[in-house]
Amino acid sequence: MASVAEVLDFVEHHTDLDVLAITEHDDFAAAEEARERHARGRYSFDLVTGMEVTTLEGHLLALFIQEPVPSFRSLARTIELVHAQGGLCVVPHPMSPLTRSIGENGLHRVHRRSDGVYLDGLELDSRAPTWRAIKNRVHRLNRELWGLAEVGGSDAHFLACVGCAYTLFPGATAGDLREAILARTTRAGMGIYPTLGEIGYGTILRQQWRGLWATPRKVGGRAARRLAGRLSPLLRRPRRDTEPAA
């Protein structure tokens, strides 16, 4: 619900993050814009370009990629495509029943494979609505079976939420983060989440509408984009220059 420029400025002036990852749903354009702006600016934090790719089994974070990864492929094929360009595969909001999430069976299947298809990390602190109910089980399964790098992610759709969950790692650069994920030396952490009132109820409703149409609009063809375009003005509110971005 904020522009790339607003996100970069917010991280610079209102957080203590060392590294920011831009992972738009099924779209690499935001990461590309962030990379260009970050290169031209004088920011104190490092940047990771990525995507949140919709696989046939749920969402997958593709980190450290340099070009887009196609959506609606099998989980195994998506993992192969991410690794082929040197990226890392992290599962966000695992086993969540309310979002497009990779479930326990899918995680078990990848873990049992011996053909070079593997995951790199697992979100173990998340702001997904059902996270509290499944957190202990996900932590236990990862500790006892999967052994994936622990990652925290704010999954921030609102500016004020950026950094409310985070990943702790040795070092302070994107390269350090990458090495820490590969070495399994990361830890997940949770910060303070803004109240619904602080985010804004109207902003939340508009985001829900945008989220409903995000993937169909980007990968579902012209018909879905036309329908989304016709209906979007019903929930669109004119933006004022003095209105907070989040």
mmCIF file of N, CA, C and O in Angstrom, residues 167-230:
data_model
loop_
_atom_site.group_PDB
_atom_site.id
_atom_site.type_symbol
_atom_site.label_atom_id
_atom_site.label_comp_id
_atom_site.label_asym_id
_atom_site.label_seq_id
_atom_site.Cartn_x
_atom_site.Cartn_y
_atom_site.Cartn_z
ATOM 1 N N THR A 167 14.792 -10.975 10.710
ATOM 2 C CA THR A 167 15.771 -12.052 10.782
ATOM 3 C C THR A 167 17.059 -11.521 11.401
ATOM 4 O O THR A 167 17.604 -10.521 10.933
ATOM 5 N N LEU A 168 17.529 -12.183 12.441
ATOM 6 C CA LEU A 168 18.804 -11.844 13.058
ATOM 7 C C LEU A 168 19.891 -12.717 12.453
ATOM 8 O O LEU A 168 19.699 -13.920 12.271
ATOM 9 N N PHE A 169 21.055 -12.123 12.154
ATOM 10 C CA PHE A 169 22.129 -12.884 11.533
ATOM 11 C C PHE A 169 23.473 -12.216 11.823
ATOM 12 O O PHE A 169 23.525 -11.013 12.076
ATOM 13 N N PRO A 170 24.560 -12.959 11.776
ATOM 14 C CA PRO A 170 25.885 -12.356 11.968
ATOM 15 C C PRO A 170 26.224 -11.473 10.771
ATOM 16 O O PRO A 170 26.116 -11.893 9.624
ATOM 17 N N GLY A 171 26.625 -10.237 11.036
ATOM 18 C CA GLY A 171 26.970 -9.334 9.954
ATOM 19 C C GLY A 171 25.908 -8.275 9.740
ATOM 20 O O GLY A 171 24.970 -8.135 10.536
ATOM 21 N N ALA A 172 26.023 -7.540 8.622
ATOM 22 C CA ALA A 172 25.107 -6.437 8.381
ATOM 23 C C ALA A 172 24.815 -6.205 6.907
ATOM 24 O O ALA A 172 24.164 -5.218 6.567
ATOM 25 N N THR A 173 25.268 -7.073 6.026
ATOM 26 C CA THR A 173 25.067 -6.868 4.597
ATOM 27 C C THR A 173 24.198 -7.966 4.006
ATOM 28 O O THR A 173 23.960 -9.008 4.641
ATOM 29 N N ALA A 174 23.739 -7.745 2.773
ATOM 30 C CA ALA A 174 22.966 -8.776 2.082
ATOM 31 C C ALA A 174 23.799 -10.042 1.901
ATOM 32 O O ALA A 174 23.285 -11.153 2.022
ATOM 33 N N GLY A 175 25.080 -9.865 1.610
ATOM 34 C CA GLY A 175 25.961 -11.026 1.481
ATOM 35 C C GLY A 175 26.076 -11.799 2.778
ATOM 36 O O GLY A 175 26.089 -13.038 2.784
ATOM 37 N N ASP A 176 26.164 -11.077 3.907
ATOM 38 C CA ASP A 176 26.213 -11.737 5.216
ATOM 39 C C ASP A 176 24.929 -12.510 5.477
ATOM 40 O O ASP A 176 24.956 -13.623 6.023
ATOM 41 N N LEU A 177 23.785 -11.915 5.108
ATOM 42 C CA LEU A 177 22.503 -12.593 5.299
ATOM 43 C C LEU A 177 22.454 -13.873 4.484
ATOM 44 O O LEU A 177 22.031 -14.928 4.980
ATOM 45 N N ARG A 178 22.876 -13.798 3.236
ATOM 46 C CA ARG A 178 22.878 -14.976 2.375
ATOM 47 C C ARG A 178 23.726 -16.102 2.982
ATOM 48 O O ARG A 178 23.297 -17.253 3.059
ATOM 49 N N GLU A 179 24.928 -15.752 3.414
ATOM 50 C CA GLU A 179 25.811 -16.763 4.002
ATOM 51 C C GLU A 179 25.216 -17.346 5.277
ATOM 52 O O GLU A 179 25.357 -18.542 5.558
ATOM 53 N N ALA A 180 24.549 -16.496 6.067
ATOM 54 C CA ALA A 180 23.948 -16.973 7.309
ATOM 55 C C ALA A 180 22.792 -17.941 7.047
ATOM 56 O O ALA A 180 22.625 -18.931 7.764
ATOM 57 N N ILE A 181 21.978 -17.660 6.019
ATOM 58 C CA ILE A 181 20.896 -18.578 5.667
ATOM 59 C C ILE A 181 21.477 -19.918 5.227
ATOM 60 O O ILE A 181 21.013 -20.987 5.657
ATOM 61 N N LEU A 182 22.498 -19.877 4.405
ATOM 62 C CA LEU A 182 23.112 -21.118 3.932
ATOM 63 C C LEU A 182 23.766 -21.895 5.070
ATOM 64 O O LEU A 182 23.771 -23.130 5.080
ATOM 65 N N ALA A 183 24.317 -21.165 6.040
ATOM 66 C CA ALA A 183 24.990 -21.811 7.169
ATOM 67 C C ALA A 183 24.032 -22.154 8.305
ATOM 68 O O ALA A 183 24.453 -22.744 9.314
ATOM 69 N N ARG A 184 22.768 -21.780 8.162
ATOM 70 C CA ARG A 184 21.747 -22.034 9.193
ATOM 71 C C ARG A 184 22.086 -21.353 10.518
ATOM 72 O O ARG A 184 21.894 -21.906 11.600
ATOM 73 N N THR A 185 22.603 -20.124 10.442
ATOM 74 C CA THR A 185 22.956 -19.389 11.659
ATOM 75 C C THR A 185 22.028 -18.205 11.903
ATOM 76 O O THR A 185 22.328 -17.333 12.719
ATOM 77 N N THR A 186 20.910 -18.148 11.203
ATOM 78 C CA THR A 186 19.944 -17.076 11.384
ATOM 79 C C THR A 186 18.980 -17.405 12.519
ATOM 80 O O THR A 186 18.786 -18.566 12.892
ATOM 81 N N ARG A 187 18.357 -16.358 13.064
ATOM 82 C CA ARG A 187 17.287 -16.513 14.051
ATOM 83 C C ARG A 187 16.160 -15.551 13.703
ATOM 84 O O ARG A 187 16.397 -14.460 13.196
ATOM 85 N N ALA A 188 14.950 -15.965 14.003
ATOM 86 C CA ALA A 188 13.782 -15.129 13.732
ATOM 87 C C ALA A 188 13.422 -14.313 14.960
ATOM 88 O O ALA A 188 13.572 -14.773 16.090
ATOM 89 N N GLY A 189 12.949 -13.095 14.723
ATOM 90 C CA GLY A 189 12.548 -12.242 15.828
ATOM 91 C C GLY A 189 11.260 -11.501 15.513
ATOM 92 O O GLY A 189 10.878 -11.350 14.358
ATOM 93 N N MET A 190 10.602 -11.031 16.570
ATOM 94 C CA MET A 190 9.346 -10.313 16.428
ATOM 95 C C MET A 190 9.441 -8.953 17.095
ATOM 96 O O MET A 190 9.963 -8.819 18.202
ATOM 97 N N GLY A 191 8.936 -7.933 16.399
ATOM 98 C CA GLY A 191 8.862 -6.601 16.966
ATOM 99 C C GLY A 191 7.435 -6.241 17.335
ATOM 100 O O GLY A 191 6.597 -7.113 17.563
ATOM 101 N N ILE A 192 7.164 -4.956 17.382
ATOM 102 C CA ILE A 192 5.841 -4.457 17.758
ATOM 103 C C ILE A 192 5.004 -4.251 16.504
ATOM 104 O O ILE A 192 5.433 -3.577 15.564
ATOM 105 N N TYR A 193 3.817 -4.818 16.498
ATOM 106 C CA TYR A 193 2.921 -4.682 15.348
ATOM 107 C C TYR A 193 1.974 -3.517 15.598
ATOM 108 O O TYR A 193 1.401 -3.391 16.683
ATOM 109 N N PRO A 194 1.792 -2.637 14.633
ATOM 110 C CA PRO A 194 0.872 -1.505 14.836
ATOM 111 C C PRO A 194 -0.559 -1.984 14.988
ATOM 112 O O PRO A 194 -0.942 -3.043 14.492
ATOM 113 N N THR A 195 -1.359 -1.179 15.679
ATOM 114 C CA THR A 195 -2.762 -1.509 15.836
ATOM 115 C C THR A 195 -3.497 -1.283 14.515
ATOM 116 O O THR A 195 -3.004 -0.584 13.619
ATOM 117 N N LEU A 196 -4.693 -1.867 14.404
ATOM 118 C CA LEU A 196 -5.485 -1.662 13.201
ATOM 119 C C LEU A 196 -5.816 -0.190 13.001
ATOM 120 O O LEU A 196 -5.850 0.304 11.880
ATOM 121 N N GLY A 197 -6.055 0.500 14.112
ATOM 122 C CA GLY A 197 -6.339 1.924 14.021
ATOM 123 C C GLY A 197 -5.150 2.715 13.498
ATOM 124 O O GLY A 197 -5.314 3.677 12.754
ATOM 125 N N GLU A 198 -3.944 2.317 13.904
ATOM 126 C CA GLU A 198 -2.737 3.006 13.430
ATOM 127 C C GLU A 198 -2.528 2.769 11.931
ATOM 128 O O GLU A 198 -2.048 3.654 11.220
ATOM 129 N N ILE A 199 -2.865 1.576 11.466
ATOM 130 C CA ILE A 199 -2.748 1.297 10.028
ATOM 131 C C ILE A 199 -3.832 2.042 9.262
ATOM 132 O O ILE A 199 -3.570 2.627 8.200
ATOM 133 N N GLY A 200 -5.047 2.022 9.808
ATOM 134 C CA GLY A 200 -6.180 2.661 9.148
ATOM 135 C C GLY A 200 -7.130 1.625 8.574
ATOM 136 O O GLY A 200 -6.728 0.813 7.733
ATOM 137 N N TYR A 201 -8.370 1.632 9.033
ATOM 138 C CA TYR A 201 -9.331 0.618 8.595
ATOM 139 C C TYR A 201 -9.624 0.714 7.102
ATOM 140 O O TYR A 201 -9.768 -0.304 6.418
ATOM 141 N N GLY A 202 -9.691 1.928 6.571
ATOM 142 C CA GLY A 202 -9.907 2.077 5.137
ATOM 143 C C GLY A 202 -8.745 1.521 4.334
ATOM 144 O O GLY A 202 -8.944 0.879 3.295
ATOM 145 N N THR A 203 -7.533 1.756 4.822
ATOM 146 C CA THR A 203 -6.350 1.226 4.146
ATOM 147 C C THR A 203 -6.370 -0.295 4.138
ATOM 148 O O THR A 203 -6.025 -0.933 3.141
ATOM 149 N N ILE A 204 -6.798 -0.880 5.255
ATOM 150 C CA ILE A 204 -6.861 -2.339 5.352
ATOM 151 C C ILE A 204 -7.875 -2.902 4.364
ATOM 152 O O ILE A 204 -7.608 -3.891 3.671
ATOM 153 N N LEU A 205 -9.035 -2.272 4.253
ATOM 154 C CA LEU A 205 -10.044 -2.745 3.306
ATOM 155 C C LEU A 205 -9.549 -2.640 1.869
ATOM 156 O O LEU A 205 -9.756 -3.555 1.060
ATOM 157 N N ARG A 206 -8.886 -1.542 1.548
ATOM 158 C CA ARG A 206 -8.368 -1.386 0.191
ATOM 159 C C ARG A 206 -7.284 -2.419 -0.108
ATOM 160 O O ARG A 206 -7.208 -2.944 -1.217
ATOM 161 N N GLN A 207 -6.468 -2.717 0.900
ATOM 162 C CA GLN A 207 -5.424 -3.725 0.688
ATOM 163 C C GLN A 207 -6.029 -5.105 0.466
ATOM 164 O O GLN A 207 -5.542 -5.882 -0.371
ATOM 165 N N GLN A 208 -7.073 -5.431 1.211
ATOM 166 C CA GLN A 208 -7.720 -6.729 1.024
ATOM 167 C C GLN A 208 -8.261 -6.866 -0.396
ATOM 168 O O GLN A 208 -8.172 -7.930 -1.011
ATOM 169 N N TRP A 209 -8.829 -5.797 -0.908
ATOM 170 C CA TRP A 209 -9.345 -5.826 -2.276
ATOM 171 C C TRP A 209 -8.205 -5.996 -3.275
ATOM 172 O O TRP A 209 -8.282 -6.813 -4.188
ATOM 173 N N ARG A 210 -7.154 -5.221 -3.090
ATOM 174 C CA ARG A 210 -6.005 -5.337 -3.989
ATOM 175 C C ARG A 210 -5.397 -6.728 -3.912
ATOM 176 O O ARG A 210 -4.995 -7.290 -4.924
ATOM 177 N N GLY A 211 -5.296 -7.286 -2.690
ATOM 178 C CA GLY A 211 -4.723 -8.613 -2.520
ATOM 179 C C GLY A 211 -5.530 -9.690 -3.209
ATOM 180 O O GLY A 211 -4.975 -10.651 -3.764
ATOM 181 N N LEU A 212 -6.859 -9.507 -3.212
ATOM 182 C CA LEU A 212 -7.734 -10.490 -3.859
ATOM 183 C C LEU A 212 -7.439 -10.599 -5.348
ATOM 184 O O LEU A 212 -7.497 -11.688 -5.940
ATOM 185 N N TRP A 213 -7.092 -9.469 -5.965
ATOM 186 C CA TRP A 213 -6.904 -9.431 -7.410
ATOM 187 C C TRP A 213 -5.441 -9.397 -7.841
ATOM 188 O O TRP A 213 -5.164 -9.411 -9.049
ATOM 189 N N ALA A 214 -4.511 -9.370 -6.890
ATOM 190 C CA ALA A 214 -3.105 -9.163 -7.249
ATOM 191 C C ALA A 214 -2.584 -10.226 -8.200
ATOM 192 O O ALA A 214 -2.087 -9.931 -9.291
ATOM 193 N N THR A 215 -2.706 -11.496 -7.803
ATOM 194 C CA THR A 215 -2.167 -12.561 -8.649
ATOM 195 C C THR A 215 -2.959 -12.729 -9.937
ATOM 196 O O THR A 215 -2.356 -12.823 -11.019
ATOM 197 N N PRO A 216 -4.308 -12.766 -9.918
ATOM 198 C CA PRO A 216 -5.029 -12.853 -11.195
ATOM 199 C C PRO A 216 -4.704 -11.706 -12.143
ATOM 200 O O PRO A 216 -4.585 -11.899 -13.352
ATOM 201 N N ARG A 217 -4.552 -10.511 -11.605
ATOM 202 C CA ARG A 217 -4.270 -9.356 -12.450
ATOM 203 C C ARG A 217 -2.910 -9.476 -13.119
ATOM 204 O O ARG A 217 -2.716 -9.083 -14.268
ATOM 205 N N LYS A 218 -1.934 -10.039 -12.399
ATOM 206 C CA LYS A 218 -0.567 -10.095 -12.919
ATOM 207 C C LYS A 218 -0.324 -11.284 -13.825
ATOM 208 O O LYS A 218 0.452 -11.196 -14.769
ATOM 209 N N VAL A 219 -0.960 -12.410 -13.537
ATOM 210 C CA VAL A 219 -0.651 -13.607 -14.321
ATOM 211 C C VAL A 219 -1.876 -14.273 -14.922
ATOM 212 O O VAL A 219 -1.751 -15.272 -15.621
ATOM 213 N N GLY A 220 -3.071 -13.718 -14.677
ATOM 214 C CA GLY A 220 -4.285 -14.398 -15.094
ATOM 215 C C GLY A 220 -4.840 -13.992 -16.429
ATOM 216 O O GLY A 220 -5.923 -14.436 -16.804
ATOM 217 N N GLY A 221 -4.160 -13.110 -17.144
ATOM 218 C CA GLY A 221 -4.629 -12.761 -18.479
ATOM 219 C C GLY A 221 -5.424 -11.476 -18.512
ATOM 220 O O GLY A 221 -5.734 -10.852 -17.499
ATOM 221 N N ARG A 222 -5.799 -11.086 -19.728
ATOM 222 C CA ARG A 222 -6.448 -9.802 -19.946
ATOM 223 C C ARG A 222 -7.833 -9.723 -19.310
ATOM 224 O O ARG A 222 -8.229 -8.679 -18.799
ATOM 225 N N ALA A 223 -8.578 -10.819 -19.335
ATOM 226 C CA ALA A 223 -9.942 -10.772 -18.801
ATOM 227 C C ALA A 223 -9.936 -10.438 -17.321
ATOM 228 O O ALA A 223 -10.716 -9.605 -16.848
ATOM 229 N N ALA A 224 -9.045 -11.090 -16.566
ATOM 230 C CA ALA A 224 -8.968 -10.819 -15.130
ATOM 231 C C ALA A 224 -8.517 -9.391 -14.871
ATOM 232 O O ALA A 224 -9.022 -8.719 -13.971
ATOM 233 N N ARG A 225 -7.588 -8.895 -15.668
ATOM 234 C CA ARG A 225 -7.114 -7.529 -15.478
ATOM 235 C C ARG A 225 -8.213 -6.517 -15.792
ATOM 236 O O ARG A 225 -8.352 -5.507 -15.117
ATOM 237 N N ARG A 226 -8.992 -6.799 -16.831
ATOM 238 C CA ARG A 226 -10.089 -5.875 -17.178
ATOM 239 C C ARG A 226 -11.126 -5.840 -16.068
ATOM 240 O O ARG A 226 -11.607 -4.771 -15.695
ATOM 241 N N LEU A 227 -11.488 -7.004 -15.553
ATOM 242 C CA LEU A 227 -12.493 -7.053 -14.490
ATOM 243 C C LEU A 227 -12.012 -6.341 -13.243
ATOM 244 O O LEU A 227 -12.744 -5.565 -12.618
ATOM 245 N N ALA A 228 -10.751 -6.578 -12.865
ATOM 246 C CA ALA A 228 -10.194 -5.902 -11.697
ATOM 247 C C ALA A 228 -10.175 -4.396 -11.906
ATOM 248 O O ALA A 228 -10.481 -3.617 -11.002
ATOM 249 N N GLY A 229 -9.843 -3.972 -13.126
ATOM 250 C CA GLY A 229 -9.804 -2.550 -13.412
ATOM 251 C C GLY A 229 -11.166 -1.892 -13.319
ATOM 252 O O GLY A 229 -11.287 -0.754 -12.863
ATOM 253 N N ARG A 230 -12.214 -2.609 -13.741
ATOM 254 C CA ARG A 230 -13.561 -2.047 -13.675
ATOM 255 C C ARG A 230 -14.077 -1.935 -12.252
ATOM 256 O O ARG A 230 -14.828 -1.010 -11.913
#
